[in-house]
């Protein structure tokens, strides 16, 4: 289904939260949406891999990495897992790496920036928790819509309502 976040804001402004962060796009898809699964980690991507391997196809994984720019939480290998499993996309409040390869993947990937350093591998973090960053308060099952204008979130699928 086609959409524009600007049109969603015009039609459903009272039901949406709009991110104050300007994410950079790293995947081939510039526009994506879906029900979300949440993940909270800090400079450790073990749970990112686990989530990418287990969340249902069509899910949009939102990773709150605490805004850290000191290492990457996603690279080409994890991006390929997400693409091959049919995830709707990935949004990271943190960094990615292998950006030359990520841009070739047929999936939406947004992050604050890039950093070539890999993350820790301790398995610390929480999945399925409420996240708050960039003016958004997100819970598992909420819907997130992303395009070149920005990221918006709703408690239900507003695209199922006729625009």
mmCIF file with all atom_site columns, C-alpha atoms in Angstrom:
data_model
loop_
_atom_site.group_PDB
_atom_site.id
_atom_site.type_symbol
_atom_site.label_atom_id
_atom_site.label_alt_id
_atom_site.label_comp_id
_atom_site.label_asym_id
_atom_site.label_entity_id
_atom_site.label_seq_id
_atom_site.pdbx_PDB_ins_code
_atom_site.Cartn_x
_atom_site.Cartn_y
_atom_site.Cartn_z
_atom_site.occupancy
_atom_site.B_iso_or_equiv
_atom_site.pdbx_formal_charge
_atom_site.auth_seq_id
_atom_site.auth_comp_id
_atom_site.auth_asym_id
_atom_site.auth_atom_id
_atom_site.pdbx_PDB_model_num
ATOM 1   C CA . UNK A 1 1   ? 0.000  0.000   0.000  1.00 0.00 ? 1   UNK A CA 1
ATOM 2   C CA . UNK A 1 2   ? 1.363  3.400   -0.980 1.00 0.00 ? 2   UNK A CA 1
ATOM 3   C CA . UNK A 1 3   ? 1.512  6.244   1.537  1.00 0.00 ? 3   UNK A CA 1
ATOM 4   C CA . UNK A 1 4   ? 3.299  9.470   2.367  1.00 0.00 ? 4   UNK A CA 1
ATOM 5   C CA . UNK A 1 5   ? 4.053  10.346  5.968  1.00 0.00 ? 5   UNK A CA 1
ATOM 6   C CA . UNK A 1 6   ? 3.051  13.941  5.195  1.00 0.00 ? 6   UNK A CA 1
ATOM 7   C CA . UNK A 1 7   ? -0.391 12.750  4.048  1.00 0.00 ? 7   UNK A CA 1
ATOM 8   C CA . UNK A 1 8   ? -0.713 10.547  7.129  1.00 0.00 ? 8   UNK A CA 1
ATOM 9   C CA . UNK A 1 9   ? 0.045  13.562  9.321  1.00 0.00 ? 9   UNK A CA 1
ATOM 10  C CA . UNK A 1 10  ? -2.573 15.620  7.473  1.00 0.00 ? 10  UNK A CA 1
ATOM 11  C CA . UNK A 1 11  ? -5.237 12.923  7.833  1.00 0.00 ? 11  UNK A CA 1
ATOM 12  C CA . UNK A 1 12  ? -4.392 11.408  11.221 1.00 0.00 ? 12  UNK A CA 1
ATOM 13  C CA . UNK A 1 13  ? -2.301 14.079  12.955 1.00 0.00 ? 13  UNK A CA 1
ATOM 14  C CA . UNK A 1 14  ? -4.011 13.629  16.315 1.00 0.00 ? 14  UNK A CA 1
ATOM 15  C CA . UNK A 1 15  ? -3.316 9.895   16.312 1.00 0.00 ? 15  UNK A CA 1
ATOM 16  C CA . UNK A 1 16  ? 0.344  10.064  15.266 1.00 0.00 ? 16  UNK A CA 1
ATOM 17  C CA . UNK A 1 17  ? 3.637  10.771  16.960 1.00 0.00 ? 17  UNK A CA 1
ATOM 18  C CA . UNK A 1 18  ? 6.294  12.309  14.729 1.00 0.00 ? 18  UNK A CA 1
ATOM 19  C CA . UNK A 1 19  ? 9.969  11.599  15.298 1.00 0.00 ? 19  UNK A CA 1
ATOM 20  C CA . UNK A 1 20  ? 12.125 14.635  15.946 1.00 0.00 ? 20  UNK A CA 1
ATOM 21  C CA . UNK A 1 21  ? 15.164 12.657  14.769 1.00 0.00 ? 21  UNK A CA 1
ATOM 22  C CA . UNK A 1 22  ? 16.301 12.922  11.179 1.00 0.00 ? 22  UNK A CA 1
ATOM 23  C CA . UNK A 1 23  ? 17.323 9.380   10.371 1.00 0.00 ? 23  UNK A CA 1
ATOM 24  C CA . UNK A 1 24  ? 19.558 8.536   7.428  1.00 0.00 ? 24  UNK A CA 1
ATOM 25  C CA . UNK A 1 25  ? 18.441 5.848   4.984  1.00 0.00 ? 25  UNK A CA 1
ATOM 26  C CA . UNK A 1 26  ? 20.807 2.937   4.353  1.00 0.00 ? 26  UNK A CA 1
ATOM 27  C CA . UNK A 1 27  ? 18.609 0.333   2.638  1.00 0.00 ? 27  UNK A CA 1
ATOM 28  C CA . UNK A 1 28  ? 17.244 0.268   -0.899 1.00 0.00 ? 28  UNK A CA 1
ATOM 29  C CA . UNK A 1 29  ? 13.648 0.830   0.217  1.00 0.00 ? 29  UNK A CA 1
ATOM 30  C CA . UNK A 1 30  ? 13.004 4.471   0.998  1.00 0.00 ? 30  UNK A CA 1
ATOM 31  C CA . UNK A 1 31  ? 9.446  3.879   2.184  1.00 0.00 ? 31  UNK A CA 1
ATOM 32  C CA . UNK A 1 32  ? 8.270  1.133   4.543  1.00 0.00 ? 32  UNK A CA 1
ATOM 33  C CA . UNK A 1 33  ? 5.886  0.454   7.400  1.00 0.00 ? 33  UNK A CA 1
ATOM 34  C CA . UNK A 1 34  ? 4.612  -2.286  9.641  1.00 0.00 ? 34  UNK A CA 1
ATOM 35  C CA . UNK A 1 35  ? 3.758  -3.472  13.112 1.00 0.00 ? 35  UNK A CA 1
ATOM 36  C CA . UNK A 1 36  ? 6.802  -3.141  15.316 1.00 0.00 ? 36  UNK A CA 1
ATOM 37  C CA . UNK A 1 37  ? 8.852  -5.277  17.621 1.00 0.00 ? 37  UNK A CA 1
ATOM 38  C CA . UNK A 1 38  ? 11.056 -3.357  20.003 1.00 0.00 ? 38  UNK A CA 1
ATOM 39  C CA . UNK A 1 39  ? 14.549 -3.932  21.250 1.00 0.00 ? 39  UNK A CA 1
ATOM 40  C CA . UNK A 1 40  ? 16.607 -1.943  23.741 1.00 0.00 ? 40  UNK A CA 1
ATOM 41  C CA . UNK A 1 41  ? 20.376 -2.503  23.677 1.00 0.00 ? 41  UNK A CA 1
ATOM 42  C CA . UNK A 1 42  ? 23.527 -0.484  24.195 1.00 0.00 ? 42  UNK A CA 1
ATOM 43  C CA . UNK A 1 43  ? 26.588 -1.088  22.029 1.00 0.00 ? 43  UNK A CA 1
ATOM 44  C CA . UNK A 1 44  ? 25.745 -4.820  21.869 1.00 0.00 ? 44  UNK A CA 1
ATOM 45  C CA . UNK A 1 45  ? 24.010 -6.460  18.914 1.00 0.00 ? 45  UNK A CA 1
ATOM 46  C CA . UNK A 1 46  ? 23.574 -10.100 19.987 1.00 0.00 ? 46  UNK A CA 1
ATOM 47  C CA . UNK A 1 47  ? 19.862 -9.521  20.622 1.00 0.00 ? 47  UNK A CA 1
ATOM 48  C CA . UNK A 1 48  ? 19.553 -7.639  17.318 1.00 0.00 ? 48  UNK A CA 1
ATOM 49  C CA . UNK A 1 49  ? 20.569 -10.809 15.471 1.00 0.00 ? 49  UNK A CA 1
ATOM 50  C CA . UNK A 1 50  ? 18.245 -12.938 17.596 1.00 0.00 ? 50  UNK A CA 1
ATOM 51  C CA . UNK A 1 51  ? 15.298 -10.623 16.919 1.00 0.00 ? 51  UNK A CA 1
ATOM 52  C CA . UNK A 1 52  ? 16.010 -10.512 13.179 1.00 0.00 ? 52  UNK A CA 1
ATOM 53  C CA . UNK A 1 53  ? 16.040 -14.311 13.126 1.00 0.00 ? 53  UNK A CA 1
ATOM 54  C CA . UNK A 1 54  ? 12.789 -14.729 15.063 1.00 0.00 ? 54  UNK A CA 1
ATOM 55  C CA . UNK A 1 55  ? 10.324 -11.867 14.546 1.00 0.00 ? 55  UNK A CA 1
ATOM 56  C CA . UNK A 1 56  ? 7.526  -12.591 12.067 1.00 0.00 ? 56  UNK A CA 1
ATOM 57  C CA . UNK A 1 57  ? 7.905  -11.547 8.423  1.00 0.00 ? 57  UNK A CA 1
ATOM 58  C CA . UNK A 1 58  ? 6.393  -8.116  7.822  1.00 0.00 ? 58  UNK A CA 1
ATOM 59  C CA . UNK A 1 59  ? 7.572  -6.856  11.209 1.00 0.00 ? 59  UNK A CA 1
ATOM 60  C CA . UNK A 1 60  ? 9.449  -3.573  11.483 1.00 0.00 ? 60  UNK A CA 1
ATOM 61  C CA . UNK A 1 61  ? 12.205 -3.927  14.083 1.00 0.00 ? 61  UNK A CA 1
ATOM 62  C CA . UNK A 1 62  ? 12.860 -0.768  16.108 1.00 0.00 ? 62  UNK A CA 1
ATOM 63  C CA . UNK A 1 63  ? 16.144 -0.852  17.997 1.00 0.00 ? 63  UNK A CA 1
ATOM 64  C CA . UNK A 1 64  ? 16.885 1.728   20.675 1.00 0.00 ? 64  UNK A CA 1
ATOM 65  C CA . UNK A 1 65  ? 20.647 1.734   20.905 1.00 0.00 ? 65  UNK A CA 1
ATOM 66  C CA . UNK A 1 66  ? 20.650 4.708   23.239 1.00 0.00 ? 66  UNK A CA 1
ATOM 67  C CA . UNK A 1 67  ? 21.730 6.956   20.381 1.00 0.00 ? 67  UNK A CA 1
ATOM 68  C CA . UNK A 1 68  ? 25.303 5.685   20.663 1.00 0.00 ? 68  UNK A CA 1
ATOM 69  C CA . UNK A 1 69  ? 27.530 6.521   17.718 1.00 0.00 ? 69  UNK A CA 1
ATOM 70  C CA . UNK A 1 70  ? 30.533 4.632   19.108 1.00 0.00 ? 70  UNK A CA 1
ATOM 71  C CA . UNK A 1 71  ? 29.862 1.359   17.259 1.00 0.00 ? 71  UNK A CA 1
ATOM 72  C CA . UNK A 1 72  ? 27.459 -0.225  14.782 1.00 0.00 ? 72  UNK A CA 1
ATOM 73  C CA . UNK A 1 73  ? 24.481 -2.375  15.767 1.00 0.00 ? 73  UNK A CA 1
ATOM 74  C CA . UNK A 1 74  ? 23.774 -3.653  12.239 1.00 0.00 ? 74  UNK A CA 1
ATOM 75  C CA . UNK A 1 75  ? 25.937 -4.554  9.261  1.00 0.00 ? 75  UNK A CA 1
ATOM 76  C CA . UNK A 1 76  ? 25.553 -6.334  5.943  1.00 0.00 ? 76  UNK A CA 1
ATOM 77  C CA . UNK A 1 77  ? 25.129 -9.841  7.395  1.00 0.00 ? 77  UNK A CA 1
ATOM 78  C CA . UNK A 1 78  ? 22.315 -8.850  9.737  1.00 0.00 ? 78  UNK A CA 1
ATOM 79  C CA . UNK A 1 79  ? 20.757 -6.732  7.011  1.00 0.00 ? 79  UNK A CA 1
ATOM 80  C CA . UNK A 1 80  ? 20.703 -9.787  4.731  1.00 0.00 ? 80  UNK A CA 1
ATOM 81  C CA . UNK A 1 81  ? 18.955 -11.815 7.432  1.00 0.00 ? 81  UNK A CA 1
ATOM 82  C CA . UNK A 1 82  ? 16.246 -9.151  7.683  1.00 0.00 ? 82  UNK A CA 1
ATOM 83  C CA . UNK A 1 83  ? 15.841 -8.951  3.909  1.00 0.00 ? 83  UNK A CA 1
ATOM 84  C CA . UNK A 1 84  ? 15.732 -12.724 3.428  1.00 0.00 ? 84  UNK A CA 1
ATOM 85  C CA . UNK A 1 85  ? 13.168 -13.182 6.211  1.00 0.00 ? 85  UNK A CA 1
ATOM 86  C CA . UNK A 1 86  ? 10.855 -10.544 4.716  1.00 0.00 ? 86  UNK A CA 1
ATOM 87  C CA . UNK A 1 87  ? 10.966 -7.965  7.498  1.00 0.00 ? 87  UNK A CA 1
ATOM 88  C CA . UNK A 1 88  ? 9.310  -4.648  6.698  1.00 0.00 ? 88  UNK A CA 1
ATOM 89  C CA . UNK A 1 89  ? 12.364 -2.722  7.824  1.00 0.00 ? 89  UNK A CA 1
ATOM 90  C CA . UNK A 1 90  ? 14.711 -1.728  10.617 1.00 0.00 ? 90  UNK A CA 1
ATOM 91  C CA . UNK A 1 91  ? 15.027 1.569   12.468 1.00 0.00 ? 91  UNK A CA 1
ATOM 92  C CA . UNK A 1 92  ? 18.035 2.020   14.735 1.00 0.00 ? 92  UNK A CA 1
ATOM 93  C CA . UNK A 1 93  ? 18.569 4.752   17.289 1.00 0.00 ? 93  UNK A CA 1
ATOM 94  C CA . UNK A 1 94  ? 22.278 4.187   16.781 1.00 0.00 ? 94  UNK A CA 1
ATOM 95  C CA . UNK A 1 95  ? 24.649 3.295   13.958 1.00 0.00 ? 95  UNK A CA 1
ATOM 96  C CA . UNK A 1 96  ? 25.106 0.792   11.135 1.00 0.00 ? 96  UNK A CA 1
ATOM 97  C CA . UNK A 1 97  ? 28.155 -0.274  9.147  1.00 0.00 ? 97  UNK A CA 1
ATOM 98  C CA . UNK A 1 98  ? 28.887 -1.917  5.774  1.00 0.00 ? 98  UNK A CA 1
ATOM 99  C CA . UNK A 1 99  ? 26.866 0.873   4.209  1.00 0.00 ? 99  UNK A CA 1
ATOM 100 C CA . UNK A 1 100 ? 28.040 0.071   0.658  1.00 0.00 ? 100 UNK A CA 1
ATOM 101 C CA . UNK A 1 101 ? 26.390 -3.325  1.006  1.00 0.00 ? 101 UNK A CA 1
ATOM 102 C CA . UNK A 1 102 ? 23.321 -2.239  2.984  1.00 0.00 ? 102 UNK A CA 1
ATOM 103 C CA . UNK A 1 103 ? 22.226 0.110   0.201  1.00 0.00 ? 103 UNK A CA 1
ATOM 104 C CA . UNK A 1 104 ? 21.927 -2.913  -2.132 1.00 0.00 ? 104 UNK A CA 1
ATOM 105 C CA . UNK A 1 105 ? 19.498 -4.735  0.181  1.00 0.00 ? 105 UNK A CA 1
ATOM 106 C CA . UNK A 1 106 ? 15.795 -4.630  -0.705 1.00 0.00 ? 106 UNK A CA 1
ATOM 107 C CA . UNK A 1 107 ? 14.690 -3.496  2.736  1.00 0.00 ? 107 UNK A CA 1
ATOM 108 C CA . UNK A 1 108 ? 14.211 -0.227  4.577  1.00 0.00 ? 108 UNK A CA 1
ATOM 109 C CA . UNK A 1 109 ? 17.010 0.597   7.018  1.00 0.00 ? 109 UNK A CA 1
ATOM 110 C CA . UNK A 1 110 ? 17.171 3.842   8.970  1.00 0.00 ? 110 UNK A CA 1
ATOM 111 C CA . UNK A 1 111 ? 19.830 4.821   11.500 1.00 0.00 ? 111 UNK A CA 1
ATOM 112 C CA . UNK A 1 112 ? 21.385 7.920   13.004 1.00 0.00 ? 112 UNK A CA 1
ATOM 113 C CA . UNK A 1 113 ? 24.684 7.346   11.219 1.00 0.00 ? 113 UNK A CA 1
ATOM 114 C CA . UNK A 1 114 ? 27.425 4.876   10.413 1.00 0.00 ? 114 UNK A CA 1
ATOM 115 C CA . UNK A 1 115 ? 30.494 3.640   12.265 1.00 0.00 ? 115 UNK A CA 1
ATOM 116 C CA . UNK A 1 116 ? 32.871 0.894   11.038 1.00 0.00 ? 116 UNK A CA 1
ATOM 117 C CA . UNK A 1 117 ? 33.446 -0.518  14.539 1.00 0.00 ? 117 UNK A CA 1
ATOM 118 C CA . UNK A 1 118 ? 31.509 -3.668  15.427 1.00 0.00 ? 118 UNK A CA 1
ATOM 119 C CA . UNK A 1 119 ? 29.528 -3.841  18.645 1.00 0.00 ? 119 UNK A CA 1
ATOM 120 C CA . UNK A 1 120 ? 30.070 -5.854  21.794 1.00 0.00 ? 120 UNK A CA 1
ATOM 121 C CA . UNK A 1 121 ? 28.771 -9.433  21.871 1.00 0.00 ? 121 UNK A CA 1
ATOM 122 C CA . UNK A 1 122 ? 27.524 -9.903  25.421 1.00 0.00 ? 122 UNK A CA 1
ATOM 123 C CA . UNK A 1 123 ? 23.804 -10.451 24.783 1.00 0.00 ? 123 UNK A CA 1
ATOM 124 C CA . UNK A 1 124 ? 22.682 -7.615  27.043 1.00 0.00 ? 124 UNK A CA 1
ATOM 125 C CA . UNK A 1 125 ? 19.399 -5.821  26.437 1.00 0.00 ? 125 UNK A CA 1
ATOM 126 C CA . UNK A 1 126 ? 15.634 -6.253  26.427 1.00 0.00 ? 126 UNK A CA 1
ATOM 127 C CA . UNK A 1 127 ? 13.146 -7.235  23.740 1.00 0.00 ? 127 UNK A CA 1
ATOM 128 C CA . UNK A 1 128 ? 9.469  -6.349  23.704 1.00 0.00 ? 128 UNK A CA 1
ATOM 129 C CA . UNK A 1 129 ? 9.727  -3.279  25.931 1.00 0.00 ? 129 UNK A CA 1
ATOM 130 C CA . UNK A 1 130 ? 8.380  0.253   25.546 1.00 0.00 ? 130 UNK A CA 1
ATOM 131 C CA . UNK A 1 131 ? 10.891 2.614   23.957 1.00 0.00 ? 131 UNK A CA 1
ATOM 132 C CA . UNK A 1 132 ? 11.109 6.388   24.161 1.00 0.00 ? 132 UNK A CA 1
ATOM 133 C CA . UNK A 1 133 ? 13.393 8.400   21.886 1.00 0.00 ? 133 UNK A CA 1
ATOM 134 C CA . UNK A 1 134 ? 13.156 11.198  19.361 1.00 0.00 ? 134 UNK A CA 1
ATOM 135 C CA . UNK A 1 135 ? 9.704  12.278  20.513 1.00 0.00 ? 135 UNK A CA 1
ATOM 136 C CA . UNK A 1 136 ? 8.286  8.786   20.035 1.00 0.00 ? 136 UNK A CA 1
ATOM 137 C CA . UNK A 1 137 ? 6.906  6.404   22.642 1.00 0.00 ? 137 UNK A CA 1
ATOM 138 C CA . UNK A 1 138 ? 6.778  2.979   21.029 1.00 0.00 ? 138 UNK A CA 1
ATOM 139 C CA . UNK A 1 139 ? 5.409  -0.349  22.230 1.00 0.00 ? 139 UNK A CA 1
ATOM 140 C CA . UNK A 1 140 ? 5.387  -3.747  20.529 1.00 0.00 ? 140 UNK A CA 1
ATOM 141 C CA . UNK A 1 141 ? 2.475  -3.947  18.088 1.00 0.00 ? 141 UNK A CA 1
ATOM 142 C CA . UNK A 1 142 ? 2.379  -0.214  17.374 1.00 0.00 ? 142 UNK A CA 1
ATOM 143 C CA . UNK A 1 143 ? 2.700  0.769   13.714 1.00 0.00 ? 143 UNK A CA 1
ATOM 144 C CA . UNK A 1 144 ? 5.555  2.822   12.315 1.00 0.00 ? 144 UNK A CA 1
ATOM 145 C CA . UNK A 1 145 ? 5.606  4.481   8.894  1.00 0.00 ? 145 UNK A CA 1
ATOM 146 C CA . UNK A 1 146 ? 8.832  5.770   7.345  1.00 0.00 ? 146 UNK A CA 1
ATOM 147 C CA . UNK A 1 147 ? 9.655  7.602   4.137  1.00 0.00 ? 147 UNK A CA 1
ATOM 148 C CA . UNK A 1 148 ? 12.017 10.320  2.967  1.00 0.00 ? 148 UNK A CA 1
ATOM 149 C CA . UNK A 1 149 ? 10.081 12.932  4.973  1.00 0.00 ? 149 UNK A CA 1
ATOM 150 C CA . UNK A 1 150 ? 10.464 11.178  8.322  1.00 0.00 ? 150 UNK A CA 1
ATOM 151 C CA . UNK A 1 151 ? 9.139  8.608   10.760 1.00 0.00 ? 151 UNK A CA 1
ATOM 152 C CA . UNK A 1 152 ? 5.683  8.582   12.334 1.00 0.00 ? 152 UNK A CA 1
ATOM 153 C CA . UNK A 1 153 ? 4.053  6.126   14.735 1.00 0.00 ? 153 UNK A CA 1
ATOM 154 C CA . UNK A 1 154 ? 0.498  5.138   15.614 1.00 0.00 ? 154 UNK A CA 1
ATOM 155 C CA . UNK A 1 155 ? -1.110 2.739   18.076 1.00 0.00 ? 155 UNK A CA 1
ATOM 156 C CA . UNK A 1 156 ? -3.001 1.074   15.185 1.00 0.00 ? 156 UNK A CA 1
ATOM 157 C CA . UNK A 1 157 ? -2.610 0.591   11.441 1.00 0.00 ? 157 UNK A CA 1
ATOM 158 C CA . UNK A 1 158 ? -3.914 3.888   10.062 1.00 0.00 ? 158 UNK A CA 1
ATOM 159 C CA . UNK A 1 159 ? -3.454 2.609   6.499  1.00 0.00 ? 159 UNK A CA 1
ATOM 160 C CA . UNK A 1 160 ? -6.294 0.157   7.103  1.00 0.00 ? 160 UNK A CA 1
ATOM 161 C CA . UNK A 1 161 ? -8.506 3.222   7.414  1.00 0.00 ? 161 UNK A CA 1
ATOM 162 C CA . UNK A 1 162 ? -9.339 4.658   3.999  1.00 0.00 ? 162 UNK A CA 1
ATOM 163 C CA . UNK A 1 163 ? -7.388 7.850   3.356  1.00 0.00 ? 163 UNK A CA 1
#
